[in-house]
Each structure stands twice: as structure tokens, then as C-alpha cells.
Amino acid sequence: MKIKKSLAISETGFVFDPSTGDSYTLNPIGLEILQMLREGNSREEITGTVTQAYDVDAMTFERYYFDFLGMLKQMQLVETDE
């Protein structure tokens, strides 16, 4: 999954989509995941990083991870393959 290149993402978790004018705020973990997605990290790499850094098991994290990806798609913050 590729994050839109046009997104402006601040260090504090503020995300601005210039194509729609919409803005969002992420918590620190959401920001970390979004940055890893933007860097092209795989699901496995992201899961490993987050489960090592935070008190969460892989199964629980992946459930929330897929919910987060769904939210990104719904908000049209990902590039389409069309």
C-alpha cells in the first residue's frame, strides 16, 4: 500500500491532504505506522517494529493495523493502482 506522496505530515501527527483540503490528526503510534508505510516497509516489518517497541502481541496489533489501513483507504489517503 502506498501513501499519497502529496500528503503533508508533521512530526506532531498532523496530516494534510492538499488534493481535498482535509486534515487529520494521528496519535504517535499511528504517525509511526504511517511513516513506515510511506517508507515502503512491509506489514511484517511494521508488525515487528511495533511489537518490539510497545506492549502488544502480533495478533492484536495486526487486527488494529488492518483497521488502520481500512481507515486510510476510506479517507482516500492511499494511492490507487488505476
Short mmCIF file of N, CA and C in Angstrom, two decimals:
data_model
loop_
_atom_site.label_atom_id
_atom_site.label_comp_id
_atom_site.label_asym_id
_atom_site.label_seq_id
_atom_site.Cartn_x
_atom_site.Cartn_y
_atom_site.Cartn_z
N MET A 1 0.84 -1.17 0.00
CA MET A 1 0.00 0.00 0.00
C MET A 1 0.89 1.24 0.00
N LYS A 2 0.58 2.15 -0.89
CA LYS A 2 1.38 3.38 -0.98
C LYS A 2 0.56 4.56 -0.48
N ILE A 3 1.19 5.32 0.39
CA ILE A 3 0.58 6.54 0.91
C ILE A 3 0.73 7.63 -0.15
N LYS A 4 -0.28 8.47 -0.30
CA LYS A 4 -0.19 9.57 -1.27
C LYS A 4 1.07 10.39 -1.02
N LYS A 5 1.80 10.66 -2.07
CA LYS A 5 3.03 11.45 -1.95
C LYS A 5 2.74 12.91 -1.62
N SER A 6 1.57 13.36 -1.98
CA SER A 6 1.23 14.77 -1.78
C SER A 6 0.86 15.11 -0.33
N LEU A 7 0.70 14.09 0.52
CA LEU A 7 0.32 14.35 1.91
C LEU A 7 1.43 15.10 2.64
N ALA A 8 1.02 16.08 3.41
CA ALA A 8 1.95 16.79 4.29
C ALA A 8 1.75 16.20 5.68
N ILE A 9 2.83 15.67 6.25
CA ILE A 9 2.75 15.01 7.56
C ILE A 9 3.74 15.69 8.49
N SER A 10 3.23 16.24 9.59
CA SER A 10 4.10 16.92 10.55
C SER A 10 4.63 15.92 11.58
N GLU A 11 5.64 16.34 12.31
CA GLU A 11 6.23 15.49 13.36
C GLU A 11 5.28 15.29 14.53
N THR A 12 4.25 16.12 14.62
CA THR A 12 3.30 16.02 15.73
C THR A 12 2.07 15.18 15.38
N GLY A 13 2.00 14.68 14.14
CA GLY A 13 0.90 13.82 13.74
C GLY A 13 -0.20 14.51 12.96
N PHE A 14 0.02 15.75 12.57
CA PHE A 14 -0.96 16.47 11.75
C PHE A 14 -0.75 16.06 10.30
N VAL A 15 -1.82 15.62 9.65
CA VAL A 15 -1.76 15.16 8.26
C VAL A 15 -2.68 16.05 7.43
N PHE A 16 -2.16 16.60 6.35
CA PHE A 16 -2.95 17.45 5.46
C PHE A 16 -2.91 16.89 4.05
N ASP A 17 -4.10 16.73 3.47
CA ASP A 17 -4.22 16.25 2.09
C ASP A 17 -4.56 17.45 1.20
N PRO A 18 -3.58 17.98 0.46
CA PRO A 18 -3.83 19.16 -0.36
C PRO A 18 -4.81 18.92 -1.52
N SER A 19 -4.99 17.68 -1.92
CA SER A 19 -5.91 17.41 -3.03
C SER A 19 -7.37 17.56 -2.62
N THR A 20 -7.66 17.41 -1.32
CA THR A 20 -9.03 17.54 -0.84
C THR A 20 -9.21 18.69 0.15
N GLY A 21 -8.10 19.14 0.73
CA GLY A 21 -8.17 20.17 1.77
C GLY A 21 -8.47 19.60 3.14
N ASP A 22 -8.57 18.29 3.24
CA ASP A 22 -8.87 17.64 4.52
C ASP A 22 -7.62 17.53 5.38
N SER A 23 -7.82 17.58 6.69
CA SER A 23 -6.71 17.39 7.62
C SER A 23 -7.12 16.39 8.69
N TYR A 24 -6.14 15.71 9.22
CA TYR A 24 -6.35 14.65 10.21
C TYR A 24 -5.27 14.75 11.27
N THR A 25 -5.54 14.18 12.42
CA THR A 25 -4.56 14.12 13.48
C THR A 25 -4.36 12.66 13.88
N LEU A 26 -3.11 12.23 13.93
CA LEU A 26 -2.78 10.87 14.31
C LEU A 26 -2.15 10.86 15.70
N ASN A 27 -2.36 9.76 16.42
CA ASN A 27 -1.63 9.60 17.67
C ASN A 27 -0.21 9.17 17.32
N PRO A 28 0.71 9.15 18.29
CA PRO A 28 2.12 8.83 17.97
C PRO A 28 2.32 7.48 17.28
N ILE A 29 1.57 6.47 17.67
CA ILE A 29 1.74 5.15 17.03
C ILE A 29 1.20 5.19 15.60
N GLY A 30 0.06 5.84 15.39
CA GLY A 30 -0.48 5.98 14.04
C GLY A 30 0.49 6.72 13.14
N LEU A 31 1.12 7.76 13.68
CA LEU A 31 2.12 8.52 12.93
C LEU A 31 3.30 7.64 12.56
N GLU A 32 3.76 6.85 13.51
CA GLU A 32 4.89 5.95 13.26
C GLU A 32 4.55 4.94 12.16
N ILE A 33 3.36 4.38 12.21
CA ILE A 33 2.93 3.41 11.20
C ILE A 33 2.82 4.08 9.84
N LEU A 34 2.23 5.27 9.79
CA LEU A 34 2.09 5.98 8.53
C LEU A 34 3.45 6.28 7.92
N GLN A 35 4.41 6.68 8.74
CA GLN A 35 5.76 6.95 8.24
C GLN A 35 6.41 5.68 7.71
N MET A 36 6.21 4.55 8.40
CA MET A 36 6.78 3.29 7.92
C MET A 36 6.14 2.88 6.60
N LEU A 37 4.83 3.08 6.46
CA LEU A 37 4.16 2.79 5.19
C LEU A 37 4.71 3.67 4.08
N ARG A 38 4.91 4.93 4.38
CA ARG A 38 5.44 5.87 3.39
C ARG A 38 6.85 5.46 2.94
N GLU A 39 7.62 4.88 3.86
CA GLU A 39 8.98 4.43 3.55
C GLU A 39 8.98 3.11 2.79
N GLY A 40 7.81 2.48 2.65
CA GLY A 40 7.72 1.23 1.90
C GLY A 40 7.94 -0.02 2.72
N ASN A 41 7.86 0.09 4.05
CA ASN A 41 8.03 -1.09 4.90
C ASN A 41 6.88 -2.07 4.70
N SER A 42 7.19 -3.35 4.79
CA SER A 42 6.17 -4.38 4.65
C SER A 42 5.37 -4.53 5.94
N ARG A 43 4.24 -5.23 5.85
CA ARG A 43 3.42 -5.50 7.03
C ARG A 43 4.24 -6.20 8.09
N GLU A 44 5.06 -7.15 7.68
CA GLU A 44 5.87 -7.91 8.64
C GLU A 44 6.88 -7.00 9.34
N GLU A 45 7.50 -6.10 8.58
CA GLU A 45 8.46 -5.17 9.18
C GLU A 45 7.78 -4.23 10.17
N ILE A 46 6.62 -3.73 9.79
CA ILE A 46 5.88 -2.83 10.67
C ILE A 46 5.43 -3.57 11.93
N THR A 47 4.92 -4.77 11.76
CA THR A 47 4.48 -5.57 12.91
C THR A 47 5.65 -5.82 13.85
N GLY A 48 6.79 -6.20 13.32
CA GLY A 48 7.97 -6.46 14.15
C GLY A 48 8.42 -5.23 14.91
N THR A 49 8.45 -4.10 14.23
CA THR A 49 8.87 -2.85 14.87
C THR A 49 7.94 -2.46 16.00
N VAL A 50 6.65 -2.50 15.74
CA VAL A 50 5.67 -2.06 16.74
C VAL A 50 5.59 -3.04 17.91
N THR A 51 5.61 -4.33 17.64
CA THR A 51 5.51 -5.29 18.75
C THR A 51 6.76 -5.28 19.63
N GLN A 52 7.91 -4.92 19.07
CA GLN A 52 9.11 -4.80 19.89
C GLN A 52 9.12 -3.52 20.71
N ALA A 53 8.55 -2.46 20.15
CA ALA A 53 8.59 -1.15 20.82
C ALA A 53 7.47 -0.97 21.84
N TYR A 54 6.35 -1.66 21.65
CA TYR A 54 5.19 -1.45 22.51
C TYR A 54 4.71 -2.78 23.07
N ASP A 55 3.94 -2.71 24.12
CA ASP A 55 3.43 -3.90 24.80
C ASP A 55 2.18 -4.42 24.09
N VAL A 56 2.41 -5.06 22.93
CA VAL A 56 1.30 -5.61 22.16
C VAL A 56 1.80 -6.85 21.43
N ASP A 57 0.94 -7.88 21.36
CA ASP A 57 1.33 -9.09 20.63
C ASP A 57 0.97 -8.91 19.15
N ALA A 58 1.59 -9.72 18.31
CA ALA A 58 1.45 -9.57 16.86
C ALA A 58 0.00 -9.72 16.40
N MET A 59 -0.74 -10.66 16.96
CA MET A 59 -2.11 -10.90 16.52
C MET A 59 -2.99 -9.67 16.83
N THR A 60 -2.85 -9.14 18.01
CA THR A 60 -3.63 -7.95 18.39
C THR A 60 -3.25 -6.77 17.53
N PHE A 61 -1.95 -6.56 17.35
CA PHE A 61 -1.51 -5.43 16.53
C PHE A 61 -2.04 -5.54 15.11
N GLU A 62 -1.95 -6.71 14.51
CA GLU A 62 -2.37 -6.85 13.12
C GLU A 62 -3.85 -6.56 12.94
N ARG A 63 -4.66 -6.90 13.93
CA ARG A 63 -6.09 -6.57 13.85
C ARG A 63 -6.27 -5.05 13.76
N TYR A 64 -5.59 -4.32 14.64
CA TYR A 64 -5.67 -2.86 14.62
C TYR A 64 -5.00 -2.27 13.37
N TYR A 65 -3.95 -2.91 12.92
CA TYR A 65 -3.24 -2.47 11.72
C TYR A 65 -4.16 -2.50 10.50
N PHE A 66 -4.89 -3.60 10.32
CA PHE A 66 -5.80 -3.70 9.18
C PHE A 66 -6.96 -2.72 9.30
N ASP A 67 -7.42 -2.45 10.52
CA ASP A 67 -8.44 -1.42 10.73
C ASP A 67 -7.89 -0.05 10.31
N PHE A 68 -6.64 0.21 10.68
CA PHE A 68 -5.98 1.48 10.34
C PHE A 68 -5.85 1.62 8.82
N LEU A 69 -5.45 0.55 8.14
CA LEU A 69 -5.34 0.58 6.68
C LEU A 69 -6.69 0.85 6.04
N GLY A 70 -7.74 0.23 6.58
CA GLY A 70 -9.09 0.47 6.08
C GLY A 70 -9.49 1.93 6.22
N MET A 71 -9.12 2.53 7.34
CA MET A 71 -9.41 3.93 7.57
C MET A 71 -8.66 4.80 6.57
N LEU A 72 -7.39 4.48 6.30
CA LEU A 72 -6.61 5.25 5.33
C LEU A 72 -7.25 5.17 3.94
N LYS A 73 -7.73 3.98 3.57
CA LYS A 73 -8.40 3.82 2.27
C LYS A 73 -9.69 4.62 2.22
N GLN A 74 -10.47 4.54 3.29
CA GLN A 74 -11.74 5.25 3.35
C GLN A 74 -11.54 6.76 3.23
N MET A 75 -10.48 7.26 3.82
CA MET A 75 -10.18 8.70 3.78
C MET A 75 -9.41 9.09 2.52
N GLN A 76 -9.20 8.12 1.65
CA GLN A 76 -8.51 8.33 0.36
C GLN A 76 -7.12 8.91 0.54
N LEU A 77 -6.38 8.35 1.50
CA LEU A 77 -5.01 8.80 1.76
C LEU A 77 -3.98 7.88 1.12
N VAL A 78 -4.45 6.91 0.35
CA VAL A 78 -3.55 5.98 -0.33
C VAL A 78 -3.68 6.17 -1.84
N GLU A 79 -2.61 5.83 -2.53
CA GLU A 79 -2.62 5.93 -3.99
C GLU A 79 -3.33 4.72 -4.56
N THR A 80 -4.12 4.94 -5.59
CA THR A 80 -4.80 3.83 -6.25
C THR A 80 -3.92 3.30 -7.37
N ASP A 81 -4.15 2.06 -7.75
CA ASP A 81 -3.36 1.42 -8.80
C ASP A 81 -3.94 1.66 -10.19
N GLU A 82 -4.94 2.50 -10.27
CA GLU A 82 -5.62 2.73 -11.55
C GLU A 82 -4.82 3.61 -12.47
#
